[in-house]
Amino acid sequence: MQTSNELVKKKLNSVGCGMCLAKWTQVTMHLHNGMTHSCHHPTPHKIPLSEIKTNPSALHNTKHKKFRRKEMLEGKKPAECDYCWNVEKASNSFSDRVFKSAEPWSLPHYDEIIGLDWRANYNPKYVEVSFSNTCNFKCSYCSPMFSSKWMEEVEKFGGYPTSTKFNELDWFKESDKIPYKHSDENPYVESFWNWWPELYNDLHTFRITGGEPLLSKDTWKILEFISTTETPNKKLNLSINTNLGVPKQLIEKLVSYAKTIIDEGRVNELIIFTSCESYGSQAEYIRNGLDYNLFIENIEYILSELPKVTINVMATFNALSIFGYGELIDKVFELKKKYHNTERYWVSAVQLDTSYLRWPEHQSIKIVDREHKDLILSYAKKAFYYAMESNNHEYYGFSDVEVQKIKRLYDYAISEDGFDVEKNRLDFVKFVDEHDIRRNTNFLETFPEFKNLYDNVKNK
């Protein structure tokens, strides 16, 4: 008997071996520097200003993307989608072209899409948008493209003295990725607002990212629109990212809008995404600008004020996460238990969404000693100990997906894939030394567990 994913793959392959509905239905738009891609695997490409002058939907429907759609409809495999082709070539696993095409924001539109001319404009159903790179944090693995604070630092001091010249601006300039300043007129944001009235009612999922979205006027413009429109899209799944480190009045403003939107049934669901990769001072070192206690305080405030909302904590697990992650798991479980109810849109009050960092490589978990990699396995066991009996509203523990994502970290950490440990350990030490100079931090005081690795690199 064929599984649903097998049936979706068969359906896609009846059009062509490279067919993927996400090329039509999903888009991430980095409006702060005019880049776009569908889905998130292909490298973002520049949106020509000439195209959006007459067609604001070219924020998604670029000529570049239309030619990739043409290839798919003609049975070809676009080169930019090689992530999925590599997955399919290496194993019998389903690639994301199947998973994304099977999503409720894709599969129902199959017949419509395959009947379209490749030149046709198409309103996406799943939209992620970043209006600005304005941000009050300088997370260790982030970049000037997504953080104005990072931009200020590298404009003053240059890139970091690693072998890759981490966050050196020359690369961003050469690839035309330098963001517009928040105070500048931005033709991409202007085009978005020209497109928005048409786009809004076609949306299944809309997610605002950043930068820090709560520091962008366009985020508040979206919330005001959804709160007051006479024709709300009640099937909309609305998501907002925030580092929860902004002034209290902005958190309160977000909660106020959310209450109106939820109480009046203006969306299908509203979910808040945030980020944290460790506990206490180690989390604050990773996410420069974070006040960990305030972060937890703001989570509790939102969960208590918005009994239907789930907060998803996205953790980009990296070398600096190794020693505090168990305590973060404890804290998330405590919050799950304390704010558990049967009203929330999602099962848990808080979810921990763990993924491993790939770039920059000098912060990868692959640089740590084997004994420290083994800690990751203990974290997976701890999450499993806290696991819920069944994934439904009656339980408040960790879901199987949450547990398996932590276990996957360990598999990645010990895998052999040609990763250059020595080079990246050297870059890691160069990075933290420069970090301490620029940001008045103290790496070994914050991470005494790294002393042996640090000294070994220094003594070579």
XYZ file of C-alpha atoms in Angstrom, residues 176-452:
277
model
C 24.486 42.813 -3.937
C 23.091 41.872 -0.519
C 23.725 45.066 1.452
C 20.424 45.961 3.159
C 18.570 49.223 2.855
C 18.737 51.283 6.026
C 15.472 51.308 7.948
C 15.240 55.084 7.453
C 15.678 54.876 3.658
C 12.902 54.547 1.111
C 12.759 50.933 0.030
C 11.119 50.159 -3.344
C 10.726 46.493 -2.380
C 8.682 47.328 0.712
C 6.646 49.806 -1.345
C 5.883 47.061 -3.879
C 4.855 44.717 -1.084
C 2.214 47.152 0.108
C 0.969 47.607 -3.464
C 0.583 43.822 -3.700
C -0.745 43.195 -0.174
C -4.503 43.849 -0.752
C -4.504 41.214 -3.520
C -2.175 38.807 -1.705
C -3.827 38.848 1.729
C -6.974 36.840 1.004
C -5.047 34.122 -0.854
C -2.733 33.423 2.075
C -2.708 30.215 4.090
C 0.356 31.097 6.200
C 2.011 34.462 6.752
C 5.159 34.785 8.840
C 7.000 37.993 9.676
C 10.727 37.618 10.263
C 13.625 40.038 10.575
C 15.874 41.580 11.877
C 13.697 42.122 14.894
C 10.146 42.507 13.547
C 8.859 44.415 16.576
C 11.292 47.208 15.676
C 9.809 47.521 12.172
C 6.914 49.878 11.476
C 5.688 47.514 8.771
C 5.027 44.762 11.313
C 2.682 47.050 13.203
C 1.073 48.096 9.919
C 0.295 44.409 9.218
C -1.185 43.877 12.687
C -3.271 47.039 12.387
C -4.599 45.903 9.004
C -5.563 42.421 10.262
C -7.143 43.944 13.386
C -9.364 46.380 11.499
C -10.109 45.050 8.010
C -13.793 44.478 7.326
C -12.967 41.287 5.400
C -10.517 39.323 7.569
C -8.905 36.190 6.157
C -10.138 33.829 8.857
C -8.237 30.844 7.452
C -4.892 32.630 7.907
C -2.152 31.083 10.037
C -0.233 34.092 11.342
C 3.261 33.833 12.815
C 5.558 36.503 14.203
C 9.233 36.165 15.071
C 10.672 38.194 17.938
C 13.777 37.952 20.105
C 11.647 39.051 23.108
C 14.392 41.468 24.055
C 12.685 44.682 22.999
C 11.279 47.313 25.414
C 8.347 46.092 27.506
C 5.877 48.473 25.881
C 6.422 46.748 22.521
C 5.712 43.326 24.038
C 2.555 44.763 25.587
C 1.594 46.316 22.238
C 2.018 42.931 20.528
C -0.174 41.256 23.160
C -2.840 43.938 22.749
C -3.072 43.414 18.980
C -2.999 39.644 19.448
C -5.917 39.763 21.871
C -8.050 41.682 19.372
C -7.130 39.387 16.485
C -7.770 36.220 18.507
C -10.879 37.336 20.378
C -12.569 38.475 17.156
C -11.601 35.286 15.319
C -9.689 37.165 12.632
C -7.167 34.343 12.014
C -7.136 30.576 12.166
C -4.158 30.652 14.534
C -1.469 33.000 15.863
C 1.926 31.579 16.838
C 4.946 33.439 18.211
C 8.456 32.296 17.331
C 11.517 33.250 19.342
C 15.077 31.933 19.751
C 17.405 30.699 22.473
C 20.340 28.281 22.301
C 21.416 27.798 25.903
C 20.833 28.937 29.482
C 21.727 32.040 31.485
C 25.023 33.811 30.764
C 25.999 31.293 28.086
C 22.779 32.056 26.194
C 23.542 35.765 26.577
C 27.018 35.274 25.083
C 25.560 33.505 22.028
C 22.787 36.071 21.582
C 24.618 39.311 22.317
C 21.999 41.759 23.606
C 19.897 39.097 25.346
C 18.848 39.440 28.977
C 17.988 35.812 29.739
C 15.828 36.530 32.785
C 13.857 39.184 30.876
C 13.470 36.722 28.005
C 11.830 34.154 30.316
C 9.747 36.878 31.969
C 8.381 37.951 28.566
C 7.583 34.354 27.593
C 5.595 33.931 30.807
C 3.798 37.235 30.275
C 2.681 36.235 26.768
C 1.602 32.733 27.801
C -0.424 34.061 30.713
C -2.077 36.837 28.671
C -2.693 34.767 25.520
C -4.024 31.339 26.561
C -4.415 30.179 22.928
C -0.918 31.080 21.752
C 2.061 28.728 21.577
C 5.618 30.065 21.739
C 8.050 28.149 19.561
C 11.653 28.447 20.776
C 13.941 27.962 17.782
C 17.396 26.805 18.843
C 20.231 26.928 16.329
C 22.370 24.471 18.268
C 26.066 25.329 18.016
C 29.333 24.711 19.871
C 28.438 27.336 22.473
C 25.154 25.523 23.233
C 26.848 22.329 24.400
C 27.024 22.973 28.137
C 23.804 24.844 28.945
C 21.272 23.065 26.772
C 20.203 20.600 29.455
C 19.155 23.485 31.686
C 17.256 25.057 28.781
C 15.380 21.771 28.351
C 14.522 21.854 32.067
C 13.220 25.411 31.747
C 11.132 24.653 28.653
C 9.591 21.646 30.394
C 8.802 23.807 33.421
C 7.023 26.319 31.159
C 5.172 23.548 29.303
C 3.830 22.265 32.612
C 3.055 25.634 34.187
C 1.130 27.051 31.208
C -0.482 23.859 29.926
C -4.123 24.118 28.907
C -6.407 22.543 26.308
C -7.183 25.806 24.489
C -3.936 26.460 22.629
C -3.761 26.378 18.846
C -0.849 23.941 19.107
C -0.552 21.138 21.655
C 2.146 22.652 23.901
C 2.399 26.068 25.494
C 6.069 26.063 24.491
C 7.849 24.064 21.816
C 11.622 23.573 21.498
C 12.580 23.395 17.833
C 16.220 22.273 17.702
C 18.301 22.448 14.526
C 22.051 22.258 14.069
C 24.155 25.151 12.874
C 25.989 24.601 9.581
C 27.402 28.074 9.042
C 29.663 29.595 10.201
C 31.581 26.313 10.414
C 33.823 27.559 13.226
C 30.801 27.491 15.551
C 29.662 24.002 14.510
C 29.226 21.317 17.181
C 31.694 19.252 15.168
C 34.592 21.221 16.708
C 33.999 19.980 20.277
C 35.590 16.931 21.920
C 33.819 13.557 21.750
C 33.050 13.565 25.471
C 31.186 16.836 25.004
C 29.333 15.538 21.961
C 28.086 12.762 24.227
C 26.342 15.430 26.305
C 23.964 15.920 23.381
C 22.813 12.329 23.686
C 22.119 12.907 27.374
C 19.963 15.900 26.451
C 17.916 13.755 24.062
C 17.447 11.229 26.874
C 16.366 14.007 29.243
C 13.801 15.308 26.736
C 12.584 11.733 26.248
C 12.199 11.399 30.027
C 10.016 14.524 29.915
C 8.111 13.249 26.855
C 4.323 13.334 26.609
C 2.446 10.036 26.469
C 0.570 11.075 23.372
C 0.735 14.147 21.150
C -2.533 15.755 22.183
C -3.793 18.544 24.403
C -4.131 16.293 27.442
C -0.341 16.154 27.877
C 2.346 18.792 28.291
C 5.704 17.022 27.802
C 8.069 16.985 24.835
C 6.705 15.553 21.601
C 8.506 12.810 19.700
C 9.497 15.366 17.048
C 11.125 17.596 19.677
C 13.058 14.624 21.093
C 14.167 13.321 17.707
C 15.450 16.727 16.609
C 17.787 16.737 19.627
C 18.865 13.160 18.942
C 19.583 14.169 15.341
C 22.157 16.661 16.638
C 24.211 13.833 18.044
C 24.082 11.874 14.802
C 25.295 14.959 12.948
C 27.999 15.751 15.525
C 29.687 12.344 15.241
C 29.210 11.872 11.486
C 32.272 11.728 9.248
C 31.889 14.125 6.336
C 35.288 15.694 5.759
C 34.753 18.524 8.241
C 38.099 20.222 8.984
C 38.146 20.180 12.787
C 41.587 21.727 13.281
C 41.015 24.665 10.926
C 37.643 25.438 12.449
C 38.909 25.144 16.024
C 41.572 27.717 15.156
C 38.917 29.972 13.640
C 36.713 29.433 16.696
C 39.453 30.659 19.051
C 40.192 33.642 16.781
C 36.478 34.458 16.778
C 35.976 34.357 20.563
C 39.182 36.335 21.182
C 38.002 39.087 18.840
C 34.464 38.851 20.236
C 35.797 39.533 23.743
C 37.758 42.561 22.532
C 34.903 44.096 20.567
C 32.054 43.326 22.952
C 33.744 43.450 26.369
C 32.913 39.793 27.079
C 34.998 37.065 28.725
C 34.834 33.764 26.901
C 36.659 31.501 29.377
C 34.876 33.022 32.343
C 31.534 32.318 30.647
C 32.569 28.920 29.230
C 35.179 27.407 31.590
C 34.351 24.003 30.061
C 36.170 25.106 26.880
C 39.500 25.776 28.634
C 41.256 22.595 27.438
